[in-house]
Amino acid sequence: MLWAGRMRLENFGILVMLFHASAACEFGPFPYSATGIVCRMTKPAALLLNQETAQVIQAAFRNANFPNITGEKSMRLLGKVAYGLTNIQVNDLSIEQSEVELREDNAIHITIKNVTAVFKGTLTYGYAGAWFLNLFHSVDFEIDSSIDLQINTELRCQKDKVAADASDCYLAFHKLTLHLQGDKEPGWLKQLFTDFISFTLKLVLKREVCKEINFLAQMLANFVQDLAENFVQDGDIKVDISLASAPLIKANYLESHHKGLVLYKNYSGVFSDSVFSPSLLTESRMLYFWLSEHILNSLALAAFLDKRLVLTIRGEKLQALFEAEDTEEQRKAVQMIFQGTSYNDSVAKVWSLSHPQISVQTEGTIVKSLVAVEVSIFPPGEDPKMVLYMEKETTVTIQAAYAEKKLILHPVDSRTEFKAFKCTADPNGNDPSLRNFLQTIISVVGIPEVISSIELALTSLLNSKGLHLFDIKNPEIITREGYVIVQLDFSFPNHLLLGFLEERL
């Protein structure tokens, strides 16, 4: 019941970080047979993310390593004129407009219009002719520029990871105007340097800016992949999110497919035929995530093997559990079980005896498990002793939601059946009222209490992985036979990108 919700939200957060993970790898003839996770990002999401492109482009300009530009030119009467531009820096950078287009040539095309920037530095020049001695002068300069960029980013597969290739980069200059310090130099000198420096400067700017953009694209791809891998790992349990098939890029969405194999120590999930089909996802929301029922089962097994499916209840929570109904039957049962011992000196332990079996249906996620409940008391001055033990086969149908940065698990149906029962106060099982009371307590109070505890634990886990940093809007978790779909809109947390750029650059 609890592990299904965990899987859905964990992989949901993971896939948020992988929304544009596509590749150009070679795969087998059956593109969806080994797919456990599918992510679809639609055009509105791409447009939203493109608004953050300005931050990356500004970082590319500011962090580009502009080399010194030197050269010489023979001039009539002047002889050879040597020059050098040094200490080139970028100031006053702004971007007017950015557009993004998804194309079926497996690339994301980004057009950035009217990038205005001022380049500052020092111009050194000198003459070596018959009329002059070797004289060199230095003057500060500014270059006003207006540039359009075209960046075609391909997402490739490299060592089972996503790599971004933004080397297909073009700069078009609309303006490149040289200003010497105070404009005090004669006009012919300014014209001279503008004419034969401009071409060299354009080549240098294109080479260095495009190189920096490509570096940033690869660095961001690696960062996203590393972050996603960390998100799907908790202790010894991890999920293999390497690509399972080639990406699908349409005019209105980009779709990627991932293996979703669960790994735990020496255990590894196995591939099974997937029921995924592109027609299962629409284009009305910004992000879609498709999760196979097989992943939920594998995660439940890993959690069971890792001895995580254990809950301890004591004190006030234990009292609330057993005193939910103030009836004569309740008071008699409590007296029989606890023998007058305080709840503070008692503990109830609940754990799964076998691997929970999970199936996904239209009505919700169905979890079937053999569960044990043990109640022990610790009378003052006496050795602790077990006063109640029972095993129950429990089947619970769960509907999951995510709201206000919290996971919500709601049981809509539950069935329990005793498989073993032992109570110190009724060793022969002659009192059916005790078993009836416990049956009611488990169904009405026990299962909701367990689910509530799981909600808190999983919300804390998700937040520790950073899911709460994203502004998720109107998420829907839809269950169908054999799979789960999560669909949502979102706002991009601008501070995350800024923090990343400040940290890495």
Coordinates of N, CA, C and O in Angstrom, one line a residue, residues 34-194:
A34 N 11.7 -3.0 -23.4 CA 12.5 -2.9 -22.2 C 12.3 -1.6 -21.5 O 13.2 -1.1 -20.8
T35 N 11.2 -0.9 -21.7 CA 11.0 0.4 -21.1 C 10.2 0.3 -19.8 O 9.1 -0.3 -19.8
G36 N 10.7 0.9 -18.8 CA 10.0 1.0 -17.5 C 9.5 2.3 -17.2 O 8.6 2.5 -16.4
I37 N 10.2 3.4 -17.7 CA 9.9 4.7 -17.5 C 9.9 5.5 -18.8 O 10.8 5.4 -19.6
V38 N 8.8 6.3 -19.0 CA 8.8 7.2 -20.2 C 8.5 8.6 -19.7 O 7.7 8.8 -18.8
C39 N 9.1 9.5 -20.3 CA 8.9 10.9 -20.0 C 8.6 11.7 -21.3 O 9.2 11.5 -22.3
R40 N 7.6 12.5 -21.2 CA 7.2 13.4 -22.4 C 7.2 14.8 -21.9 O 6.4 15.2 -21.0
M41 N 7.9 15.7 -22.6 CA 7.9 17.1 -22.4 C 7.2 17.7 -23.6 O 7.7 17.5 -24.8
T42 N 6.2 18.5 -23.4 CA 5.4 19.1 -24.5 C 6.0 20.5 -24.9 O 6.8 21.1 -24.1
K43 N 5.5 21.1 -26.0 CA 6.0 22.4 -26.4 C 5.9 23.5 -25.4 O 6.8 24.3 -25.2
P44 N 4.7 23.6 -24.7 CA 4.7 24.7 -23.6 C 5.8 24.5 -22.6 O 6.3 25.6 -22.1
A45 N 6.2 23.3 -22.2 CA 7.3 23.2 -21.2 C 8.6 23.6 -21.9 O 9.4 24.3 -21.2
A46 N 8.8 23.3 -23.2 CA 10.0 23.7 -23.8 C 10.1 25.2 -23.9 O 11.2 25.8 -23.7
L47 N 9.0 25.9 -24.2 CA 8.9 27.3 -24.2 C 9.3 27.9 -22.9 O 10.0 28.9 -22.8
L48 N 8.7 27.3 -21.8 CA 9.0 27.8 -20.5 C 10.5 27.7 -20.2 O 11.1 28.6 -19.7
L49 N 11.1 26.5 -20.4 CA 12.5 26.3 -20.1 C 13.4 27.2 -21.0 O 14.4 27.6 -20.6
N50 N 12.9 27.6 -22.2 CA 13.7 28.4 -23.1 C 13.8 29.8 -22.5 O 14.8 30.5 -22.8
Q51 N 12.9 30.2 -21.6 CA 13.1 31.5 -21.0 C 14.3 31.6 -20.1 O 14.9 32.7 -19.9
E52 N 14.8 30.4 -19.7 CA 16.0 30.4 -18.9 C 17.3 30.4 -19.7 O 18.4 30.4 -19.2
T53 N 17.1 30.3 -21.1 CA 18.3 30.2 -22.0 C 19.1 31.5 -21.8 O 20.3 31.4 -21.9
A54 N 18.5 32.6 -21.5 CA 19.2 33.9 -21.4 C 20.3 33.8 -20.3 O 21.4 34.3 -20.5
Q55 N 20.0 33.1 -19.2 CA 21.0 32.9 -18.2 C 22.2 32.2 -18.7 O 23.3 32.5 -18.3
V56 N 22.0 31.1 -19.5 CA 23.1 30.3 -20.0 C 23.9 31.1 -21.0 O 25.1 31.0 -20.9
I57 N 23.2 31.8 -21.9 CA 23.9 32.6 -22.9 C 24.8 33.7 -22.2 O 25.9 33.9 -22.6
Q58 N 24.2 34.4 -21.2 CA 25.0 35.4 -20.5 C 26.2 34.8 -19.9 O 27.3 35.4 -19.9
A59 N 26.0 33.6 -19.3 CA 27.2 33.0 -18.6 C 28.2 32.6 -19.7 O 29.4 32.7 -19.4
A60 N 27.7 32.2 -20.9 CA 28.7 31.8 -21.9 C 29.5 33.0 -22.4 O 30.7 32.9 -22.6
F61 N 28.9 34.2 -22.5 CA 29.6 35.3 -22.9 C 30.6 35.8 -21.8 O 31.8 36.1 -22.1
R62 N 30.1 35.8 -20.6 CA 31.0 36.3 -19.5 C 32.1 35.4 -19.2 O 33.2 35.8 -18.7
N63 N 31.9 34.1 -19.4 CA 33.0 33.1 -19.1 C 33.8 32.7 -20.3 O 34.8 31.9 -20.1
A64 N 33.5 33.2 -21.4 CA 34.4 32.9 -22.6 C 35.7 33.4 -22.4 O 35.9 34.5 -21.9
N65 N 36.8 32.7 -22.8 CA 38.1 33.1 -22.6 C 38.6 33.7 -23.9 O 39.1 33.0 -24.8
F66 N 38.4 35.0 -24.0 CA 38.8 35.7 -25.2 C 40.3 35.9 -25.3 O 40.9 36.6 -24.4
P67 N 41.0 35.4 -26.3 CA 42.4 35.5 -26.4 C 42.8 36.9 -26.9 O 42.0 37.6 -27.5
N68 N 44.1 37.3 -26.8 CA 44.5 38.5 -27.4 C 44.5 38.4 -28.9 O 44.8 37.3 -29.4
I69 N 44.1 39.4 -29.6 CA 44.0 39.4 -31.0 C 45.2 40.3 -31.5 O 45.3 41.5 -31.2
T70 N 46.0 39.7 -32.3 CA 47.2 40.5 -32.9 C 47.2 40.3 -34.4 O 46.7 39.4 -35.0
G71 N 47.9 41.3 -35.0 CA 48.0 41.2 -36.5 C 48.8 42.4 -37.0 O 49.2 43.3 -36.2
E72 N 49.0 42.4 -38.3 CA 49.7 43.6 -38.9 C 49.2 43.7 -40.3 O 48.7 42.7 -40.9
K73 N 49.3 44.9 -40.8 CA 48.9 45.2 -42.2 C 49.8 46.2 -42.8 O 50.2 47.2 -42.2
S74 N 50.1 46.0 -44.1 CA 50.9 47.0 -44.8 C 50.1 48.1 -45.4 O 49.0 47.8 -46.0
M75 N 50.5 49.3 -45.1 CA 49.7 50.5 -45.5 C 50.6 51.4 -46.3 O 51.8 51.6 -46.0
R76 N 50.1 52.0 -47.3 CA 50.8 52.9 -48.1 C 51.2 54.1 -47.3 O 50.5 54.6 -46.4
L77 N 52.4 54.6 -47.5 CA 53.0 55.7 -46.7 C 53.4 55.3 -45.3 O 54.4 55.7 -44.7
L78 N 52.5 54.5 -44.6 CA 52.7 54.2 -43.2 C 53.6 53.0 -43.0 O 54.1 52.8 -42.0
G79 N 53.8 52.2 -44.1 CA 54.5 51.0 -43.9 C 53.7 49.9 -43.2 O 52.4 49.8 -43.4
K80 N 54.3 49.1 -42.4 CA 53.5 48.1 -41.7 C 52.9 48.7 -40.4 O 53.6 49.3 -39.6
V81 N 51.7 48.3 -40.2 CA 51.0 48.8 -39.0 C 50.6 47.5 -38.2 O 49.9 46.6 -38.7
A82 N 51.2 47.4 -37.0 CA 51.0 46.2 -36.1 C 50.0 46.6 -35.1 O 49.9 47.8 -34.6
Y83 N 49.2 45.7 -34.7 CA 48.1 46.0 -33.7 C 47.9 44.8 -32.7 O 48.2 43.7 -33.1
G84 N 47.3 45.1 -31.6 CA 47.0 44.0 -30.7 C 45.8 44.4 -29.8 O 45.8 45.6 -29.3
L85 N 44.8 43.6 -29.6 CA 43.7 43.8 -28.7 C 43.9 42.9 -27.5 O 43.9 41.7 -27.7
T86 N 44.0 43.5 -26.3 CA 44.2 42.7 -25.1 C 43.2 43.0 -24.1 O 42.5 44.0 -24.1
N87 N 43.2 42.1 -23.0 CA 42.3 42.3 -21.9 C 40.8 42.5 -22.3 O 40.1 43.3 -21.8
I88 N 40.4 41.6 -23.2 CA 39.0 41.8 -23.7 C 38.0 41.3 -22.7 O 38.1 40.1 -22.2
Q89 N 37.0 42.1 -22.3 CA 36.0 41.7 -21.4 C 34.6 42.1 -21.9 O 34.5 43.0 -22.8
V90 N 33.6 41.5 -21.3 CA 32.2 41.8 -21.8 C 31.5 42.6 -20.7 O 31.6 42.2 -19.5
N91 N 30.8 43.6 -21.2 CA 30.0 44.4 -20.3 C 28.6 44.6 -20.9 O 28.4 44.5 -22.1
D92 N 27.6 45.0 -20.0 CA 26.3 45.4 -20.5 C 25.7 44.4 -21.5 O 25.3 44.8 -22.6
L93 N 25.6 43.2 -21.1 CA 25.0 42.2 -21.9 C 23.5 42.1 -21.8 O 23.0 42.1 -20.6
S94 N 22.8 42.0 -22.8 CA 21.3 41.8 -22.8 C 20.8 41.0 -23.9 O 21.5 41.0 -25.0
I95 N 19.7 40.4 -23.8 CA 19.1 39.5 -24.8 C 17.6 40.0 -25.0 O 16.9 40.1 -24.1
E96 N 17.3 40.2 -26.3 CA 16.0 40.7 -26.6 C 14.9 39.6 -26.7 O 13.8 39.7 -26.2
Q97 N 15.3 38.5 -27.4 CA 14.3 37.5 -27.6 C 14.9 36.1 -27.9 O 16.0 36.0 -28.4
S98 N 14.2 35.1 -27.4 CA 14.7 33.7 -27.6 C 13.6 32.9 -28.0 O 12.5 32.9 -27.5
E99 N 13.8 32.0 -29.0 CA 12.7 31.1 -29.5 C 13.3 29.7 -29.6 O 14.5 29.5 -29.8
V100 N 12.4 28.7 -29.4 CA 12.8 27.3 -29.4 C 11.9 26.6 -30.3 O 10.7 26.9 -30.4
E101 N 12.4 25.6 -31.0 CA 11.7 24.8 -31.9 C 12.1 23.3 -31.8 O 13.3 23.0 -31.8
L102 N 11.2 22.4 -31.7 CA 11.5 21.0 -31.7 C 11.3 20.5 -33.1 O 10.2 20.6 -33.7
R103 N 12.3 19.8 -33.6 CA 12.3 19.3 -34.9 C 12.5 17.8 -35.0 O 13.2 17.3 -34.1
E104 N 12.0 17.1 -36.0 CA 12.1 15.7 -36.0 C 13.4 15.2 -36.6 O 13.6 14.0 -36.9
D105 N 14.4 16.1 -36.7 CA 15.8 15.7 -37.0 C 16.6 15.5 -35.8 O 17.8 15.5 -35.8
N106 N 15.8 15.2 -34.7 CA 16.5 14.9 -33.4 C 17.3 16.0 -32.8 O 18.4 15.8 -32.2
A107 N 16.8 17.2 -33.0 CA 17.5 18.4 -32.4 C 16.6 19.4 -31.9 O 15.4 19.5 -32.3
I108 N 17.1 20.2 -31.0 CA 16.3 21.3 -30.4 C 17.0 22.6 -31.0 O 18.2 22.8 -30.7
H109 N 16.2 23.4 -31.7 CA 16.7 24.5 -32.4 C 16.4 25.8 -31.5 O 15.2 26.0 -31.3
I110 N 17.4 26.5 -31.1 CA 17.1 27.7 -30.3 C 17.7 28.9 -31.1 O 18.8 28.9 -31.5
T111 N 16.8 29.9 -31.3 CA 17.2 31.2 -32.0 C 17.2 32.3 -31.0 O 16.1 32.5 -30.3
I112 N 18.3 33.0 -30.8 CA 18.4 34.1 -29.8 C 18.7 35.3 -30.6 O 19.7 35.4 -31.3
K113 N 17.8 36.3 -30.5 CA 17.8 37.5 -31.3 C 18.3 38.7 -30.5 O 17.9 38.9 -29.4
N114 N 19.1 39.5 -31.2 CA 19.6 40.8 -30.7 C 20.2 40.7 -29.3 O 19.8 41.2 -28.4
V115 N 21.3 39.9 -29.3 CA 22.2 39.9 -28.1 C 23.1 41.2 -28.2 O 23.9 41.2 -29.1
T116 N 22.9 42.1 -27.3 CA 23.7 43.3 -27.3 C 24.8 43.2 -26.2 O 24.5 42.8 -25.1
A117 N 26.0 43.5 -26.6 CA 27.1 43.4 -25.6 C 28.1 44.5 -26.0 O 28.3 44.9 -27.1
V118 N 28.8 44.9 -24.9 CA 29.9 45.9 -25.1 C 31.2 45.2 -24.7 O 31.3 44.7 -23.6
F119 N 32.1 45.1 -25.6 CA 33.4 44.5 -25.3 C 34.4 45.6 -25.1 O 34.5 46.6 -25.8
K120 N 35.1 45.5 -24.0 CA 36.1 46.5 -23.6 C 37.5 45.9 -23.5 O 37.7 44.7 -23.2
G121 N 38.5 46.7 -23.8 CA 39.9 46.2 -23.7 C 40.9 47.3 -24.0 O 40.6 48.5 -24.0
T122 N 42.1 46.9 -24.4 CA 43.2 47.8 -24.7 C 43.6 47.5 -26.1 O 43.9 46.4 -26.5
L123 N 43.8 48.6 -27.0 CA 44.3 48.5 -28.3 C 45.7 49.1 -28.3 O 45.9 50.2 -27.9
T124 N 46.7 48.2 -28.7 CA 48.0 48.7 -28.9 C 48.4 48.6 -30.4 O 48.1 47.6 -31.0
Y125 N 49.0 49.7 -30.9 CA 49.3 49.8 -32.3 C 50.6 50.5 -32.5 O 51.1 51.3 -31.7
G126 N 51.3 50.2 -33.6 CA 52.5 50.9 -33.9 C 52.9 50.8 -35.4 O 52.3 50.1 -36.1
Y127 N 53.8 51.7 -35.8 CA 54.2 51.8 -37.2 C 55.7 51.4 -37.4 O 56.5 51.6 -36.5
A128 N 56.0 50.8 -38.5 CA 57.4 50.5 -38.7 C 57.7 50.8 -40.2 O 57.8 49.9 -41.0
G129 N 57.8 52.1 -40.6 CA 57.9 52.4 -42.0 C 59.1 53.4 -42.1 O 59.8 53.8 -41.2
A130 N 59.3 53.8 -43.4 CA 60.5 54.6 -43.7 C 60.3 56.0 -43.1 O 61.3 56.7 -42.8
W131 N 59.1 56.4 -42.9 CA 58.9 57.8 -42.4 C 58.8 57.8 -40.9 O 58.8 58.9 -40.3
F132 N 58.7 56.7 -40.3 CA 58.5 56.7 -38.8 C 59.6 55.7 -38.2 O 60.0 54.7 -38.8
L133 N 59.9 56.0 -37.0 CA 60.6 55.0 -36.2 C 59.6 54.1 -35.6 O 58.4 54.2 -35.8
N134 N 60.0 53.0 -34.9 CA 59.1 52.1 -34.3 C 58.4 52.7 -33.1 O 59.0 52.9 -32.1
L135 N 57.2 53.2 -33.3 CA 56.5 53.9 -32.3 C 55.2 53.1 -32.0 O 54.5 52.7 -32.9
F136 N 54.9 52.8 -30.7 CA 53.8 52.0 -30.3 C 52.9 52.9 -29.4 O 53.5 53.6 -28.5
H137 N 51.6 52.8 -29.5 CA 50.7 53.6 -28.7 C 49.6 52.6 -28.1 O 49.3 51.6 -28.7
S138 N 49.1 52.9 -27.0 CA 48.0 52.2 -26.4 C 46.8 53.1 -26.1 O 47.0 54.2 -25.7
V139 N 45.7 52.5 -26.4 CA 44.5 53.3 -26.1 C 43.3 52.3 -25.7 O 43.3 51.2 -26.3
D140 N 42.5 52.7 -24.8 CA 41.4 51.9 -24.4 C 40.3 51.9 -25.5 O 40.2 52.9 -26.2
F141 N 39.6 50.8 -25.6 CA 38.6 50.8 -26.7 C 37.3 50.1 -26.1 O 37.3 49.4 -25.1
E142 N 36.2 50.4 -26.8 CA 34.9 49.7 -26.6 C 34.4 49.3 -28.0 O 34.6 50.0 -29.0
I143 N 33.8 48.1 -28.0 CA 33.1 47.7 -29.2 C 31.7 47.4 -28.9 O 31.3 46.5 -28.1
D144 N 30.8 48.1 -29.5 CA 29.4 47.9 -29.4 C 29.0 46.8 -30.4 O 29.3 46.9 -31.6
S145 N 28.2 45.8 -30.0 CA 27.8 44.8 -30.9 C 26.4 44.4 -30.8 O 25.8 44.6 -29.7
S146 N 25.8 43.9 -31.8 CA 24.5 43.3 -31.8 C 24.5 42.0 -32.6 O 24.9 42.0 -33.8
I147 N 24.2 40.9 -32.0 CA 24.4 39.6 -32.5 C 23.2 38.8 -32.4 O 22.4 38.8 -31.5
D148 N 22.9 37.9 -33.4 CA 21.9 36.9 -33.4 C 22.6 35.5 -33.3 O 23.7 35.3 -33.9
L149 N 22.1 34.6 -32.5 CA 22.6 33.3 -32.3 C 21.6 32.2 -32.8 O 20.4 32.3 -32.6
Q150 N 22.2 31.2 -33.4 CA 21.4 30.0 -33.8 C 22.1 28.8 -33.2 O 23.3 28.5 -33.6
I151 N 21.5 28.1 -32.2 CA 22.1 27.0 -31.6 C 21.2 25.7 -31.8 O 20.0 25.7 -31.5
N152 N 21.8 24.8 -32.4 CA 21.1 23.5 -32.7 C 21.7 22.4 -31.8 O 22.8 22.0 -32.0
T153 N 21.0 22.0 -30.8 CA 21.5 21.1 -29.8 C 21.0 19.7 -30.1 O 19.8 19.5 -30.1
E154 N 21.9 18.8 -30.2 CA 21.5 17.4 -30.4 C 21.8 16.7 -29.1 O 22.8 16.9 -28.4
L155 N 20.9 15.8 -28.7 CA 21.1 15.0 -27.4 C 21.5 13.6 -27.8 O 20.7 12.9 -28.5
R156 N 22.6 13.2 -27.4 CA 23.2 11.9 -27.8 C 23.3 11.0 -26.6 O 23.2 11.4 -25.5
C157 N 23.6 9.7 -26.9 CA 23.9 8.7 -25.9 C 25.4 8.5 -25.8 O 26.0 8.2 -26.9
Q158 N 25.9 8.6 -24.7 CA 27.4 8.4 -24.5 C 27.6 7.7 -23.2 O 27.3 8.2 -22.1
K159 N 28.0 6.4 -23.3 CA 28.3 5.5 -22.2 C 27.0 5.4 -21.3 O 27.0 5.6 -20.1
D160 N 25.9 5.2 -22.0 CA 24.6 5.0 -21.4 C 24.0 6.2 -20.7 O 23.0 6.2 -20.0
K161 N 24.7 7.4 -20.9 CA 24.2 8.6 -20.4 C 23.9 9.6 -21.5 O 24.3 9.4 -22.6
V162 N 23.1 10.6 -21.1 CA 22.7 11.6 -22.1 C 23.8 12.7 -22.2 O 24.3 13.2 -21.2
A163 N 24.3 13.0 -23.4 CA 25.2 14.0 -23.7 C 24.7 15.0 -24.6 O 24.0 14.7 -25.6
A164 N 24.8 16.3 -24.3 CA 24.3 17.4 -25.2 C 25.4 17.9 -26.1 O 26.5 18.2 -25.7
D165 N 25.1 18.0 -27.4 CA 26.1 18.5 -28.4 C 25.5 19.8 -29.0 O 24.6 19.7 -29.8
A166 N 26.1 20.9 -28.6 CA 25.7 22.2 -29.1 C 26.7 22.8 -29.9 O 26.8 24.0 -30.0
S167 N 27.5 22.0 -30.6 CA 28.6 22.5 -31.4 C 28.1 23.1 -32.7 O 28.8 23.9 -33.4
D168 N 26.9 22.8 -33.1 CA 26.3 23.4 -34.3 C 25.7 24.8 -33.9 O 24.6 25.0 -33.5
C169 N 26.6 25.8 -33.9 CA 26.3 27.1 -33.4 C 26.8 28.2 -34.4 O 27.9 28.1 -35.0
Y170 N 25.9 29.2 -34.5 CA 26.2 30.3 -35.5 C 25.9 31.6 -34.9 O 25.0 31.8 -34.1
L171 N 26.8 32.6 -35.2 CA 26.6 33.9 -34.8 C 26.5 34.8 -36.0 O 27.3 34.7 -37.0
A172 N 25.5 35.7 -36.0 CA 25.3 36.7 -37.1 C 25.4 38.1 -36.5 O 24.7 38.4 -35.6
F173 N 26.3 38.9 -37.0 CA 26.6 40.2 -36.5 C 25.8 41.2 -37.3 O 25.9 41.4 -38.5
H174 N 25.0 42.0 -36.5 CA 24.2 43.1 -37.1 C 25.0 44.5 -36.9 O 24.8 45.4 -37.7
K175 N 25.8 44.5 -35.9 CA 26.5 45.7 -35.6 C 27.8 45.3 -34.9 O 27.8 44.5 -34.0
L176 N 28.9 46.0 -35.3 CA 30.2 45.8 -34.6 C 31.0 47.1 -34.8 O 31.6 47.4 -35.8
T177 N 30.8 48.0 -33.8 CA 31.3 49.4 -33.9 C 32.4 49.6 -32.9 O 32.3 49.4 -31.7
L178 N 33.6 50.0 -33.4 CA 34.8 50.3 -32.5 C 34.8 51.7 -32.1 O 34.7 52.7 -32.9
H179 N 35.0 51.9 -30.8 CA 35.1 53.3 -30.2 C 36.5 53.3 -29.5 O 36.7 52.6 -28.6
L180 N 37.3 54.3 -29.9 CA 38.6 54.5 -29.2 C 38.4 55.4 -28.1 O 37.4 56.2 -28.1
Q181 N 39.3 55.5 -27.2 CA 39.1 56.2 -25.9 C 38.8 57.7 -26.2 O 39.7 58.4 -26.8
G182 N 37.7 58.1 -25.9 CA 37.3 59.5 -26.0 C 37.1 60.0 -27.5 O 36.9 61.1 -27.7
D183 N 37.3 59.0 -28.4 CA 37.2 59.4 -29.8 C 38.1 60.5 -30.2 O 37.8 61.4 -31.0
K184 N 39.3 60.6 -29.5 CA 40.2 61.7 -29.8 C 41.2 61.4 -30.9 O 41.8 62.3 -31.5
E185 N 41.3 60.1 -31.3 CA 42.2 59.7 -32.3 C 41.6 60.2 -33.7 O 40.4 60.3 -33.8
P186 N 42.4 60.4 -34.7 CA 41.9 60.9 -36.0 C 41.0 59.8 -36.6 O 41.2 58.6 -36.4
G187 N 40.1 60.3 -37.4 CA 39.1 59.4 -38.0 C 39.7 58.4 -38.8 O 39.2 57.2 -38.9
W188 N 40.7 58.7 -39.5 CA 41.3 57.6 -40.4 C 41.9 56.5 -39.6 O 41.8 55.3 -40.1
L189 N 42.4 56.8 -38.4 CA 42.9 55.7 -37.6 C 41.8 54.7 -37.1 O 41.9 53.5 -37.2
K190 N 40.7 55.3 -36.7 CA 39.5 54.5 -36.3 C 39.0 53.7 -37.4 O 38.7 52.5 -37.2
Q191 N 38.9 54.3 -38.6 CA 38.4 53.6 -39.7 C 39.4 52.4 -40.1 O 38.9 51.3 -40.5
L192 N 40.7 52.7 -40.0 CA 41.7 51.7 -40.4 C 41.5 50.5 -39.5 O 41.4 49.3 -40.0
F193 N 41.4 50.7 -38.2 CA 41.4 49.5 -37.3 C 40.0 48.8 -37.4 O 39.9 47.6 -37.3
T194 N 38.9 49.6 -37.6 CA 37.6 49.0 -37.7 C 37.6 48.0 -38.9 O 37.0 46.9 -38.8

